[in-house]
PDB file of C-alpha atoms in Angstrom:
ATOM      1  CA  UNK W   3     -57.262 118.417 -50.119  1.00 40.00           C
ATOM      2  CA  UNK W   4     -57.623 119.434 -53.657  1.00 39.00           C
ATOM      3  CA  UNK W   5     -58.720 122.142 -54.889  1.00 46.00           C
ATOM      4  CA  UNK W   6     -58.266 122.560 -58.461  1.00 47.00           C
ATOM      5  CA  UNK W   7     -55.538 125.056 -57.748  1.00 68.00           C
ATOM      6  CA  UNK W   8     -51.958 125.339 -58.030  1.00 74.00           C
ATOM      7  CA  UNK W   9     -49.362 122.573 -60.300  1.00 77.00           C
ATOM      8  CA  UNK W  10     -51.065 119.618 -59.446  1.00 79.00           C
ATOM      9  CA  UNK W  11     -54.435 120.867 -59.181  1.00 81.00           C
ATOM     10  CA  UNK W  12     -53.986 121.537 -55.035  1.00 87.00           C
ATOM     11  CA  UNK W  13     -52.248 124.002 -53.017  1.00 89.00           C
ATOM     12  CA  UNK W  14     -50.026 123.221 -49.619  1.00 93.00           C
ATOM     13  CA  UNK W  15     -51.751 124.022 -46.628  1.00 94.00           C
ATOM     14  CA  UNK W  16     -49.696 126.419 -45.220  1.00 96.00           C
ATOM     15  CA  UNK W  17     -50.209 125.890 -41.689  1.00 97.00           C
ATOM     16  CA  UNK W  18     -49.369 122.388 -41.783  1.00 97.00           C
ATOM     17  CA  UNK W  19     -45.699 123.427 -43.653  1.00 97.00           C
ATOM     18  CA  UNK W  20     -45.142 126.066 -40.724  1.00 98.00           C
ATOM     19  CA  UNK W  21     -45.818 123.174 -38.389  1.00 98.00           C
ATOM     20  CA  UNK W  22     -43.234 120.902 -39.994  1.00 98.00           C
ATOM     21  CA  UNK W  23     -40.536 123.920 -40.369  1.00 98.00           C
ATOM     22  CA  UNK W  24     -40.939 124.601 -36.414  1.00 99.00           C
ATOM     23  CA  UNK W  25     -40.547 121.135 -35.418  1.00 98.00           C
ATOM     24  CA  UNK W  26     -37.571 120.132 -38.032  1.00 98.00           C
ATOM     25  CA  UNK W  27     -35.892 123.433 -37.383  1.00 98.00           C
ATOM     26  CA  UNK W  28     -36.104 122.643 -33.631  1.00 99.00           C
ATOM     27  CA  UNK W  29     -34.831 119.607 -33.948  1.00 98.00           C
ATOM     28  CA  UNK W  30     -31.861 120.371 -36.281  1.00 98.00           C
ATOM     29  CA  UNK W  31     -30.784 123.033 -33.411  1.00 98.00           C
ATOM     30  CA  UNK W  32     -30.854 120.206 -31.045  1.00 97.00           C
ATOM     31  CA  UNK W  33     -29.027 118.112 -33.062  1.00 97.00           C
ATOM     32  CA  UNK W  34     -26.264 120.392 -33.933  1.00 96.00           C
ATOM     33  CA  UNK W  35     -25.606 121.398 -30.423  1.00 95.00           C
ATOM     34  CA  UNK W  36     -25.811 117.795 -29.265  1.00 94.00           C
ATOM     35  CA  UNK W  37     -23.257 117.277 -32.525  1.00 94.00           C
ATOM     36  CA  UNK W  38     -21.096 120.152 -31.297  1.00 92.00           C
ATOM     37  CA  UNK W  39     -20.792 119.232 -27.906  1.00 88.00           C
ATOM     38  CA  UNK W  40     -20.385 115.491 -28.500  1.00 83.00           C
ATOM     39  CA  UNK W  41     -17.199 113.654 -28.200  1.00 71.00           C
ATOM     40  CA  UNK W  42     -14.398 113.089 -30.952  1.00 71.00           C
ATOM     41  CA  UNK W  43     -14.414 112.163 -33.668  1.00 64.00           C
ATOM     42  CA  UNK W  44     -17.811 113.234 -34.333  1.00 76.00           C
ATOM     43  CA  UNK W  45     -17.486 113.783 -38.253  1.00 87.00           C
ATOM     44  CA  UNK W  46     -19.793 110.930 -39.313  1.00 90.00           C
ATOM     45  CA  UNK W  47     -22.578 111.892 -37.185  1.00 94.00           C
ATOM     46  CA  UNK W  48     -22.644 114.884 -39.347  1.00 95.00           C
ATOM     47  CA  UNK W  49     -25.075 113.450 -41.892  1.00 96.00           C
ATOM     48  CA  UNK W  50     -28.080 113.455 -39.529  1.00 97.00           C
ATOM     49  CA  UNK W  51     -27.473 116.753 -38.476  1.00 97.00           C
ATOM     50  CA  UNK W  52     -27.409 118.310 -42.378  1.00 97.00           C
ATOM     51  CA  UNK W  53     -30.654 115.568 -43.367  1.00 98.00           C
ATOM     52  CA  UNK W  54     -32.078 117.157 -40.929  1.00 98.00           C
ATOM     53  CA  UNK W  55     -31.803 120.827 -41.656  1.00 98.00           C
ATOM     54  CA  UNK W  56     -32.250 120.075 -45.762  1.00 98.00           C
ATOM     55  CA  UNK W  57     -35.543 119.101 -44.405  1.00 98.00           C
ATOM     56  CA  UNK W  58     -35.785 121.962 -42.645  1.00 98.00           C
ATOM     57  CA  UNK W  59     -35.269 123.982 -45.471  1.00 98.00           C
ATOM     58  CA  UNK W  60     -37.642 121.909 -47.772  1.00 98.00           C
ATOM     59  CA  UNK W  61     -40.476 122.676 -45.887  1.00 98.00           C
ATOM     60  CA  UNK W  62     -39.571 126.766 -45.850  1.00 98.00           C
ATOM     61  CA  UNK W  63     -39.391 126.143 -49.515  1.00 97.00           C
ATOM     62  CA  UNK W  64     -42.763 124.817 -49.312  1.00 97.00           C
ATOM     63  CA  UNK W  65     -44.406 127.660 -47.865  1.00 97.00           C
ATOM     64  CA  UNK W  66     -42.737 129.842 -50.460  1.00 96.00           C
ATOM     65  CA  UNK W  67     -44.587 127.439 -52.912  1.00 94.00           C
ATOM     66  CA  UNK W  68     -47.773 127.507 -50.974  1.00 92.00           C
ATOM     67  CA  UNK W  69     -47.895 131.793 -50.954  1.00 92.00           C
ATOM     68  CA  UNK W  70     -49.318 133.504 -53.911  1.00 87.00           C
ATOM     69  CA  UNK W  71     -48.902 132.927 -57.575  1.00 87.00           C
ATOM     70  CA  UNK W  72     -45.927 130.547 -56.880  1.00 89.00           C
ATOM     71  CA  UNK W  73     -48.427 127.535 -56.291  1.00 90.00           C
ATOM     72  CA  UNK W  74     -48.089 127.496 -60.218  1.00 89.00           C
ATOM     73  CA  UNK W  75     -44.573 127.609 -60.167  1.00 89.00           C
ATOM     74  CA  UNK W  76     -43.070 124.437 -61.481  1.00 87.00           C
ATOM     75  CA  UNK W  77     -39.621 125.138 -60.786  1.00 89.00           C
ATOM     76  CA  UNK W  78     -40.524 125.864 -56.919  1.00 92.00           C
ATOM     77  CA  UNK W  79     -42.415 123.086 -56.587  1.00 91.00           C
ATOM     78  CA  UNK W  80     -39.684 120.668 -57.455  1.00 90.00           C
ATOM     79  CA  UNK W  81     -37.068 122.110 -55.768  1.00 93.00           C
ATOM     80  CA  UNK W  82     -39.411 121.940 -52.038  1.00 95.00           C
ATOM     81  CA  UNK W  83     -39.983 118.191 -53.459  1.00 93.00           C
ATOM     82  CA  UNK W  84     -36.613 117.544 -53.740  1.00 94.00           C
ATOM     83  CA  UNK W  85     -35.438 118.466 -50.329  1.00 97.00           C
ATOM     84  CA  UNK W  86     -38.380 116.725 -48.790  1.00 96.00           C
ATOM     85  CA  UNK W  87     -37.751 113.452 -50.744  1.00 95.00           C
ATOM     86  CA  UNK W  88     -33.948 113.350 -50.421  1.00 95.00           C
ATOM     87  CA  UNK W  89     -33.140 114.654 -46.801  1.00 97.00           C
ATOM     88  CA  UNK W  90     -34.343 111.121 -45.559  1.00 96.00           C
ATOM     89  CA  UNK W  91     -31.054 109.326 -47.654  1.00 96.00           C
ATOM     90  CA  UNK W  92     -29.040 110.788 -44.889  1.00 96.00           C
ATOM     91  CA  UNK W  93     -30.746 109.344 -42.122  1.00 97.00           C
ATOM     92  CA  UNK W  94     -30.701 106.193 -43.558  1.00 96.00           C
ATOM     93  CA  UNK W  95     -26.663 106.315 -43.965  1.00 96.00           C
ATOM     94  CA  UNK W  96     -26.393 107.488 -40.769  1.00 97.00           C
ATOM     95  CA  UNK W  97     -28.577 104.027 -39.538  1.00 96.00           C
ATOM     96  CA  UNK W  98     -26.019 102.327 -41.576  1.00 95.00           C
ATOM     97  CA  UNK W  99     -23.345 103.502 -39.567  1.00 94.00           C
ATOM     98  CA  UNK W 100     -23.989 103.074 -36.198  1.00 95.00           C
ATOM     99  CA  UNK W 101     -25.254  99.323 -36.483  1.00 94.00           C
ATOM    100  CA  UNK W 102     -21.530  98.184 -37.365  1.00 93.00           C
ATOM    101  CA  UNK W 103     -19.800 100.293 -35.092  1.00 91.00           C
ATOM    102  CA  UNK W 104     -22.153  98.995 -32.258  1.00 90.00           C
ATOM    103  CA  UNK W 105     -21.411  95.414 -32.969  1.00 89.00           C
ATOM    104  CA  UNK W 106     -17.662  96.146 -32.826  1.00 86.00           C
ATOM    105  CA  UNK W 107     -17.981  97.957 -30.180  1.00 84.00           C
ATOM    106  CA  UNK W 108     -19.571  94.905 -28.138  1.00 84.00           C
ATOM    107  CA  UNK W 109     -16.994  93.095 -30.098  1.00 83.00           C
ATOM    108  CA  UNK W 110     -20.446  90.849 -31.001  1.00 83.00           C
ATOM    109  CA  UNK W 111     -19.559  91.132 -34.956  1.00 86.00           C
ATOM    110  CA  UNK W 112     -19.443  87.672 -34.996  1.00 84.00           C
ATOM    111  CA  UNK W 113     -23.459  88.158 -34.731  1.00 84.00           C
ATOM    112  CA  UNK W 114     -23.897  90.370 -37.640  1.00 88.00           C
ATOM    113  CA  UNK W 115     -24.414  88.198 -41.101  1.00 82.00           C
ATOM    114  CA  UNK W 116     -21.915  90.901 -42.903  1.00 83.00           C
ATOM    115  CA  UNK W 117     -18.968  91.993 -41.538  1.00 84.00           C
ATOM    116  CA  UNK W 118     -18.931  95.334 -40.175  1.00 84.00           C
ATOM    117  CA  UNK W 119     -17.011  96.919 -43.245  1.00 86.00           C
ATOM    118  CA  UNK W 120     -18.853  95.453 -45.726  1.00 90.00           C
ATOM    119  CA  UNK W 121     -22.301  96.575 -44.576  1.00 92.00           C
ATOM    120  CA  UNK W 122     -21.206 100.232 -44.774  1.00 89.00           C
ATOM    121  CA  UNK W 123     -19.961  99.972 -48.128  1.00 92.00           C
ATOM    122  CA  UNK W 124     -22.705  97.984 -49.640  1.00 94.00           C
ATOM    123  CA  UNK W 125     -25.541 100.053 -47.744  1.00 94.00           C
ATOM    124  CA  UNK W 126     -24.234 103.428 -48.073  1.00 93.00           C
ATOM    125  CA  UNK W 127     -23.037 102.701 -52.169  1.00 94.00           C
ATOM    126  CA  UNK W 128     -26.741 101.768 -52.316  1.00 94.00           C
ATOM    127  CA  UNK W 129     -27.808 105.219 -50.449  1.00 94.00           C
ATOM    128  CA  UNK W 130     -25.824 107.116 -52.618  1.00 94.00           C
ATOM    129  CA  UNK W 131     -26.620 105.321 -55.957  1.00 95.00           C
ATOM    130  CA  UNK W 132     -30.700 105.215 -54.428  1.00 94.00           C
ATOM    131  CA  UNK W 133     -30.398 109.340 -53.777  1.00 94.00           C
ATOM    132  CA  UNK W 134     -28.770 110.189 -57.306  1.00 94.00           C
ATOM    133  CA  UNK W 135     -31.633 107.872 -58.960  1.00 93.00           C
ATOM    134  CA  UNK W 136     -34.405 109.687 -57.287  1.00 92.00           C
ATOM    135  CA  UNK W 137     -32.313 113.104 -57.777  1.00 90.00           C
ATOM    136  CA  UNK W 138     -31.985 112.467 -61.544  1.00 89.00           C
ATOM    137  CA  UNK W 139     -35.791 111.647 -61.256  1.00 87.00           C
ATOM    138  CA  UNK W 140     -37.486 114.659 -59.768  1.00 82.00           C
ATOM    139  CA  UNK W 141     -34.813 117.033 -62.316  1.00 81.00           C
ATOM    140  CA  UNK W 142     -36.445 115.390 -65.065  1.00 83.00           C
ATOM    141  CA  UNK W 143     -39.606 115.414 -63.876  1.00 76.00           C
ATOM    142  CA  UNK W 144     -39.383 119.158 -63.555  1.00 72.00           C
ATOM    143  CA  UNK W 145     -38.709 119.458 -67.125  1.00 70.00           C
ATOM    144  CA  UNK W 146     -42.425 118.796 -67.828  1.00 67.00           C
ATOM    145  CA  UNK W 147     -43.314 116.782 -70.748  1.00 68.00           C
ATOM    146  CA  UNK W 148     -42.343 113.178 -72.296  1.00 72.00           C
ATOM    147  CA  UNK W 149     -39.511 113.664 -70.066  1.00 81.00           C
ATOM    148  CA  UNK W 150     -41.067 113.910 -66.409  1.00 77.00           C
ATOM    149  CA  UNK W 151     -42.701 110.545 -67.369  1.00 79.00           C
ATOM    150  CA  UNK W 152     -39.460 109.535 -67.507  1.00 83.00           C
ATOM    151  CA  UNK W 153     -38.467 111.228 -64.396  1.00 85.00           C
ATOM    152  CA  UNK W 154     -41.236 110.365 -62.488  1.00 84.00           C
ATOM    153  CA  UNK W 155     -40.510 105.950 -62.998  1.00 88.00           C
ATOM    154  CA  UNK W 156     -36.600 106.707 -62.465  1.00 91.00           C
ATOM    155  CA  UNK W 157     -37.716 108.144 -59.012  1.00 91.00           C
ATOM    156  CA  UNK W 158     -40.057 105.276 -58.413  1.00 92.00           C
ATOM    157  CA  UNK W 159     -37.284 103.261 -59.259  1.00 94.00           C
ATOM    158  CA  UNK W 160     -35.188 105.025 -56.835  1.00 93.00           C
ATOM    159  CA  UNK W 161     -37.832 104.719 -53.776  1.00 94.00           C
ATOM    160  CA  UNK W 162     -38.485 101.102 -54.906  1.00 95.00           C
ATOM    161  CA  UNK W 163     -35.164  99.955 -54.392  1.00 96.00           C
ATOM    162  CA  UNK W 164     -34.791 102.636 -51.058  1.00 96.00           C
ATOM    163  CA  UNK W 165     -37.627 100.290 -49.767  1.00 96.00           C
ATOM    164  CA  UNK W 166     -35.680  97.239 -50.629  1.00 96.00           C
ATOM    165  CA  UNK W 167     -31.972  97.896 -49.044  1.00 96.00           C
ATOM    166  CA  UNK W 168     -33.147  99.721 -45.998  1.00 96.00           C
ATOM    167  CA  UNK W 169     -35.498  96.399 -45.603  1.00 96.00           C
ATOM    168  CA  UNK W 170     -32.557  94.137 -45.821  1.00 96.00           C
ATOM    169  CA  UNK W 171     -30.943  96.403 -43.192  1.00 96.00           C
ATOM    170  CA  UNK W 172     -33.716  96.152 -40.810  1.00 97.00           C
ATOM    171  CA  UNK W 173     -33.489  92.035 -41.150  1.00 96.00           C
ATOM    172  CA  UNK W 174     -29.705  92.906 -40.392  1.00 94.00           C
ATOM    173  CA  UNK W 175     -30.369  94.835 -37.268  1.00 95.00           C
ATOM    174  CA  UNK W 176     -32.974  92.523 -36.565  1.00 95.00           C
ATOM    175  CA  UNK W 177     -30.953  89.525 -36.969  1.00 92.00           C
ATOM    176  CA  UNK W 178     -28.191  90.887 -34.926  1.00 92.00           C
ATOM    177  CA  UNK W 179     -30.364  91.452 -32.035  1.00 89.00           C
ATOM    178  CA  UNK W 180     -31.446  87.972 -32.417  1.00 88.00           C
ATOM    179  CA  UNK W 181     -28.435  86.372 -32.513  1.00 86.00           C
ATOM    180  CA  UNK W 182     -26.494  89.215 -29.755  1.00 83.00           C
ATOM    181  CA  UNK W 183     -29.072  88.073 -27.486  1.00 81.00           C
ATOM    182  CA  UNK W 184     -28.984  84.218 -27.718  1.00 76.00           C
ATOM    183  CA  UNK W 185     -25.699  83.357 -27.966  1.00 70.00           C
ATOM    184  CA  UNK W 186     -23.385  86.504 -27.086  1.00 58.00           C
ATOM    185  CA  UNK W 187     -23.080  87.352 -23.081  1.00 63.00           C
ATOM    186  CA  UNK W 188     -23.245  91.285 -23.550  1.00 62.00           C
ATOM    187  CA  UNK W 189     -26.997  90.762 -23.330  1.00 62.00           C
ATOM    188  CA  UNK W 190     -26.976  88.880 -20.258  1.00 56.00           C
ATOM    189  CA  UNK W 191     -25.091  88.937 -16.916  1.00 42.00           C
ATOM    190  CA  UNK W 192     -22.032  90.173 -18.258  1.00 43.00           C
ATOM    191  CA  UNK W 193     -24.629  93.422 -19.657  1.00 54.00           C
ATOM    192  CA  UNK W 194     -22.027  96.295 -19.853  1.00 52.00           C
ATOM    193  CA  UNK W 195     -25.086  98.825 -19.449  1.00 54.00           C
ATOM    194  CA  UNK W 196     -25.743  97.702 -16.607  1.00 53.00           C
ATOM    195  CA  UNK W 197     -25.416 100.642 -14.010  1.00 55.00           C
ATOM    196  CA  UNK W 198     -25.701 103.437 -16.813  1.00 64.00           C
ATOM    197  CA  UNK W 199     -28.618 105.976 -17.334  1.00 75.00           C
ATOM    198  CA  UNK W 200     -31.196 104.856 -19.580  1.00 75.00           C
ATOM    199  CA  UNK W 201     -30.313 107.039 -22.347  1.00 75.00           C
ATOM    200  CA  UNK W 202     -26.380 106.229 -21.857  1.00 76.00           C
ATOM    201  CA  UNK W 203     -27.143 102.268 -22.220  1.00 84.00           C
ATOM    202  CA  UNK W 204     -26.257 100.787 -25.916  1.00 86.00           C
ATOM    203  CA  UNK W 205     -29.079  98.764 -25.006  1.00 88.00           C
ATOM    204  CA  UNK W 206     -31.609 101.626 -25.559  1.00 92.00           C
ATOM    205  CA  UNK W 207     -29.478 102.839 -28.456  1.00 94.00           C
ATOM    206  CA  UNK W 208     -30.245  99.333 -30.361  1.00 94.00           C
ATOM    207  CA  UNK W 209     -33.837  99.351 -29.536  1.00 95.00           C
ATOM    208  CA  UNK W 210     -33.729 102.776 -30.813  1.00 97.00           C
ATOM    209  CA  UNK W 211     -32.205 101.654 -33.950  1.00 97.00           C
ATOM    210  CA  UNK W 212     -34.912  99.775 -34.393  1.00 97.00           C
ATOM    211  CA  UNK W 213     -37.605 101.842 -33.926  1.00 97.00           C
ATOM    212  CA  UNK W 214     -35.986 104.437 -36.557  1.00 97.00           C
ATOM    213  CA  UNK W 215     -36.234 101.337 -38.681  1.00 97.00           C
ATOM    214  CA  UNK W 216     -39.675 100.980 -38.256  1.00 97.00           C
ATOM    215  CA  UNK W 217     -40.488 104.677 -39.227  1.00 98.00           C
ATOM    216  CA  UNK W 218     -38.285 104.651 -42.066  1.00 97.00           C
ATOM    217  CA  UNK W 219     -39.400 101.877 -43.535  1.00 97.00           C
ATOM    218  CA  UNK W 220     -42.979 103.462 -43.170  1.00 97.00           C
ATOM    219  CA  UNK W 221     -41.529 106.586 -44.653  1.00 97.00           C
ATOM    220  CA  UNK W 222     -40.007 104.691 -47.981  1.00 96.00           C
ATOM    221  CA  UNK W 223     -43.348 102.251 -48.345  1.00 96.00           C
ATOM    222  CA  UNK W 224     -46.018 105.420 -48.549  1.00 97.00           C
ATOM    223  CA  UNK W 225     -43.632 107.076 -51.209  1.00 95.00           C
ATOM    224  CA  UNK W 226     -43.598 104.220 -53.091  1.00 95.00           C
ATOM    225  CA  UNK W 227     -47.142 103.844 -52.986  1.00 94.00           C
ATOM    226  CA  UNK W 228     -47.498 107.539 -53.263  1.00 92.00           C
ATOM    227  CA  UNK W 229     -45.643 107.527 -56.859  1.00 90.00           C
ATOM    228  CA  UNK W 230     -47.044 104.405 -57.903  1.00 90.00           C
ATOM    229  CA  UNK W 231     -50.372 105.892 -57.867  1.00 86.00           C
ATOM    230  CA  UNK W 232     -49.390 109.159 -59.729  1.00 82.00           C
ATOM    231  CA  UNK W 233     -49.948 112.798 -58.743  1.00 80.00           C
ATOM    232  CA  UNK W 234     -53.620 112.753 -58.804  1.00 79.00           C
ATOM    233  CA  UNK W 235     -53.947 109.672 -56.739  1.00 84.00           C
ATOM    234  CA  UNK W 236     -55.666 109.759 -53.045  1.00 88.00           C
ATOM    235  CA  UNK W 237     -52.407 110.086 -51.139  1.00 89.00           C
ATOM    236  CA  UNK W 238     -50.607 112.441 -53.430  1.00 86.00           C
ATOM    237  CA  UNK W 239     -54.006 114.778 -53.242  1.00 86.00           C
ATOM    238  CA  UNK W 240     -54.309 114.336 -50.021  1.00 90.00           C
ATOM    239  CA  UNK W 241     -51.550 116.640 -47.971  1.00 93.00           C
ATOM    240  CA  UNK W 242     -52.548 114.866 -44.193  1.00 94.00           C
ATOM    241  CA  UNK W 243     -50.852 111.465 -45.506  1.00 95.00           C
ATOM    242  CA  UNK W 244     -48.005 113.363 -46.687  1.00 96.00           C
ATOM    243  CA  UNK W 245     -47.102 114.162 -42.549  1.00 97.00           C
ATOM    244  CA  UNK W 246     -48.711 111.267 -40.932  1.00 97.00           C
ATOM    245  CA  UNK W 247     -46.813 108.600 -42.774  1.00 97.00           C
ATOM    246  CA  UNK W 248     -43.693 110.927 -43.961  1.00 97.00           C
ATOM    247  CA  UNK W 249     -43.198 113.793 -42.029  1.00 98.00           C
ATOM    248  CA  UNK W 250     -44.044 113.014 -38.571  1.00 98.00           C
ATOM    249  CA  UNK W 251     -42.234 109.229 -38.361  1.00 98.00           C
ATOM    250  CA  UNK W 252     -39.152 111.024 -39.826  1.00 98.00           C
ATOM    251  CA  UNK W 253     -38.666 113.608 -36.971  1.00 98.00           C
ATOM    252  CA  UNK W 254     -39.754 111.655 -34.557  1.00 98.00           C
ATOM    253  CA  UNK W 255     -36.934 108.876 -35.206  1.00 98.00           C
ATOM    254  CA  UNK W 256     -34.263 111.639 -35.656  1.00 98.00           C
ATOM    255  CA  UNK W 257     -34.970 113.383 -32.500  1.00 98.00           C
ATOM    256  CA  UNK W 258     -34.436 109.876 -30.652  1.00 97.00           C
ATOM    257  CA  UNK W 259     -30.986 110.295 -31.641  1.00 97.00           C
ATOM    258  CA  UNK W 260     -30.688 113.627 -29.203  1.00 96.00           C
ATOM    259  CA  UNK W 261     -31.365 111.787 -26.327  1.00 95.00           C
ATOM    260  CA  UNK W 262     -29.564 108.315 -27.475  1.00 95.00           C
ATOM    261  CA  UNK W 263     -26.029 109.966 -29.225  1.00 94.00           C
ATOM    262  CA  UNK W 264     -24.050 107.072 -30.530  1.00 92.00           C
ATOM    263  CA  UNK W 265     -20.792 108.639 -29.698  1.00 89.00           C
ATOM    264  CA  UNK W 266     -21.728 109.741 -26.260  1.00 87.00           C
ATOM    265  CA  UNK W 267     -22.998 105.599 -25.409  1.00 84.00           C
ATOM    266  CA  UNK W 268     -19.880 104.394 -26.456  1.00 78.00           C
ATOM    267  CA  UNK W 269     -17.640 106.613 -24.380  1.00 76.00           C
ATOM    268  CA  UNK W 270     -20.368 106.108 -21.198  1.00 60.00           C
ATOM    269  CA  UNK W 271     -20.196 102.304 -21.729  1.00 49.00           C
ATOM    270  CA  UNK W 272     -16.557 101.877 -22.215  1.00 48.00           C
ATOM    271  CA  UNK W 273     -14.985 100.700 -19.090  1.00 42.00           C
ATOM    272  CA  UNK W 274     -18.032  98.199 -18.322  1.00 38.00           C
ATOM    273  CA  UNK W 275     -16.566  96.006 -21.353  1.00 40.00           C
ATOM    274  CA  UNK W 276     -13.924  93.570 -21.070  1.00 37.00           C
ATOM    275  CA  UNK W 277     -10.868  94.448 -21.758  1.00 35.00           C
ATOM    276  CA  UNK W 278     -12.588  97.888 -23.345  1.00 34.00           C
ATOM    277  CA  UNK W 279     -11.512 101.648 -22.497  1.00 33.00           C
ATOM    278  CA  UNK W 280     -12.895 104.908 -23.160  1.00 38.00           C
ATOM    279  CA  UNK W 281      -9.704 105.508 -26.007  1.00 36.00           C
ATOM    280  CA  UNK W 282     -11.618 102.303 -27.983  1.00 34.00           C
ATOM    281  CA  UNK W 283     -14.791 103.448 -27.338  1.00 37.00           C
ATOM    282  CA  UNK W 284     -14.044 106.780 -29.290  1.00 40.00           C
ATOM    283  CA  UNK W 285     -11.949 105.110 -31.801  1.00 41.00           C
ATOM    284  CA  UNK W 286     -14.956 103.222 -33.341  1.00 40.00           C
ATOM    285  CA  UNK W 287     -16.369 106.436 -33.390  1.00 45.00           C
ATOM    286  CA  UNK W 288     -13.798 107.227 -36.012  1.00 46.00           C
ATOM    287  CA  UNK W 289     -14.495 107.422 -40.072  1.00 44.00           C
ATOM    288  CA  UNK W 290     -11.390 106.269 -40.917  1.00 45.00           C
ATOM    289  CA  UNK W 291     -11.516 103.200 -38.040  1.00 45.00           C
ATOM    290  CA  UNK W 292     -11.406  99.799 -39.598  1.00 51.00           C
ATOM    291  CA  UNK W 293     -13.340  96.843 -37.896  1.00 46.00           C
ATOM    292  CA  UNK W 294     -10.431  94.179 -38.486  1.00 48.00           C
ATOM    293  CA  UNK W 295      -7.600  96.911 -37.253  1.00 50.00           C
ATOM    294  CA  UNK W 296      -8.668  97.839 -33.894  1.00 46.00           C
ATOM    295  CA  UNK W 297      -5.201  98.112 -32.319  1.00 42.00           C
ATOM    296  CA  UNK W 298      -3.651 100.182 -35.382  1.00 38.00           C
ATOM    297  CA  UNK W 299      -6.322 103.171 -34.873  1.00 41.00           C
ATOM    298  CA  UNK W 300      -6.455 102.880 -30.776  1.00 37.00           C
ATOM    299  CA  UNK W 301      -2.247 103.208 -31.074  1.00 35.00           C
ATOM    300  CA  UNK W 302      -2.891 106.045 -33.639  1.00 30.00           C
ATOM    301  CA  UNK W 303      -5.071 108.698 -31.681  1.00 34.00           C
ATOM    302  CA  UNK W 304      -2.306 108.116 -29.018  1.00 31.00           C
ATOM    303  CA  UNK W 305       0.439 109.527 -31.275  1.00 28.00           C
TER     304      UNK W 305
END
């Protein structure tokens, strides 16, 4: 609530920012240990593991803000707002990564409406270019002045057009489910989960793609909305919004992915695909694997 203290006239409760560095922090353990034990290749799977312990760290910045004079520290205050508005780009590039390597891995990429290679490089250029906008934004904004008007709409800007490429992802993952299901056999007696423990089954991993989406999406609409309506504005004064519409959809969606691990599915699922084997099932896993050159990377983990 406000309170007429602090930089924007309020002060962080600090309970609630103890709260959210407990259950990120716990999280990012379980995530690096399900990381470190996870099959290879596991280095793109890294970026959910560090998104989630920037978070971690914005939030102990955040009680540093919220303890003594520092609520009027302007410098402190951005840097906690930084880390809590940018850890989320990496879970959003890690969501763009597993939806192609899924569909190859069904070999259902015939059902996605990109190619597998092309929605990496268009959604994670747009990640990147979508994380240094709002990056740029809250520096400037820090600055104080004409200039952190300026920051402030180059972060809107930022979160407006986070809002609009993760949303043409979701009609992606969406539409492949759609179109997987109808007219592909993986989703129907030829099911390759079939057999496999609920949180082995690619099955659960897709619906658990989507539900990420969901939260996400939640995440980058209240931020817009947030910013829109300018610091003083009921949600930006009002800290509870902050973790039921940020905070709380985040971690939940990223601690899915401890109990559904990409890498782990595809090695579990391997041998119930035609013609699949556990070597291709952990070659898709690999950053350097290309979608129309399965044979070349299966031959070259061999060597």
């Amino acid at each position: 609530m406000a309170n007429g203290n602090g930089v924007l006239g309020w002060t962080p409760k600090l309970w609630a920012a103890v709260v959210g560095l407990v259950a990120y922090g716990i999280v990012a353990c379980f995530l690096s240990f399900r990381w470190w034990k996870s099959v290879k290749p596991r280095r793109w799977t890294l970026v959910l593991v560090v998104g989630a312990w920037t978070m971690t760290l914005g939030f102990l910045i955040r009680i540093i803000w919220g303890i003594g004079d520092n609520v009027d520290s302007i410098p402190v205050y951005a840097i906690q707002n930084l880390f809590l508005l940018l850890s989320p780009c990496a879970y959003l590039a890690f969501s763009y990564m597993v939806l192609p390597r899924l569909a190859t891995y069904l070999d259902a990429e015939d059902c996605l409406f990109l190619r597998s290679r092309w929605i990496v490089r268009i959604f994670v250029t747009a990640d990147v270019v979508t994380f240094l906008t709002q990056a740029s934004g809250g520096g400037m904004a820090a600055s104080g002045g004409d200039m952190a008007k300026t920051g402030d709409k180059l972060t809107l800007g930022g979160l407006i057009l986070q809002v609009i490429s993760f949303g043409l992802f979701t009609f992606l993952t969406v539409w492949f489910g759609y179109r997987s299901r109808s007219r592909h056999m993986v989703w129907t007696s030829r099911n390759p989960s079939a057999g496999q423990r609920f949180f082995n089954r690619w099955t659960t991993l897709y619906y658990v793609l989507l539900l990420t989406c969901v939260a996400y999406l939640t995440r980058c609409i209240f931020r817009v909305a947030e910013f829109v309506n300018g610091y003083d504005s009921y949600l930006a004064t009002h800290e509870g919004y902050f973790y039921l519409l940020d905070a709380l959809p985040l971690v939940i969606a990223i601690s899915l992915f401890f109990f559904v691990w990409p890498p782990s599915i595809f090695a579990h699922d391997a041998n119930a695909l035609d013609g699949g084997s556990r070597e291709y099932a952990t070659a898709i896993g690999s950053p350097s694997y290309d979608p129309e050159n399965k044979g070349t990377d299966v031959e070259m983990r061999h060597v």
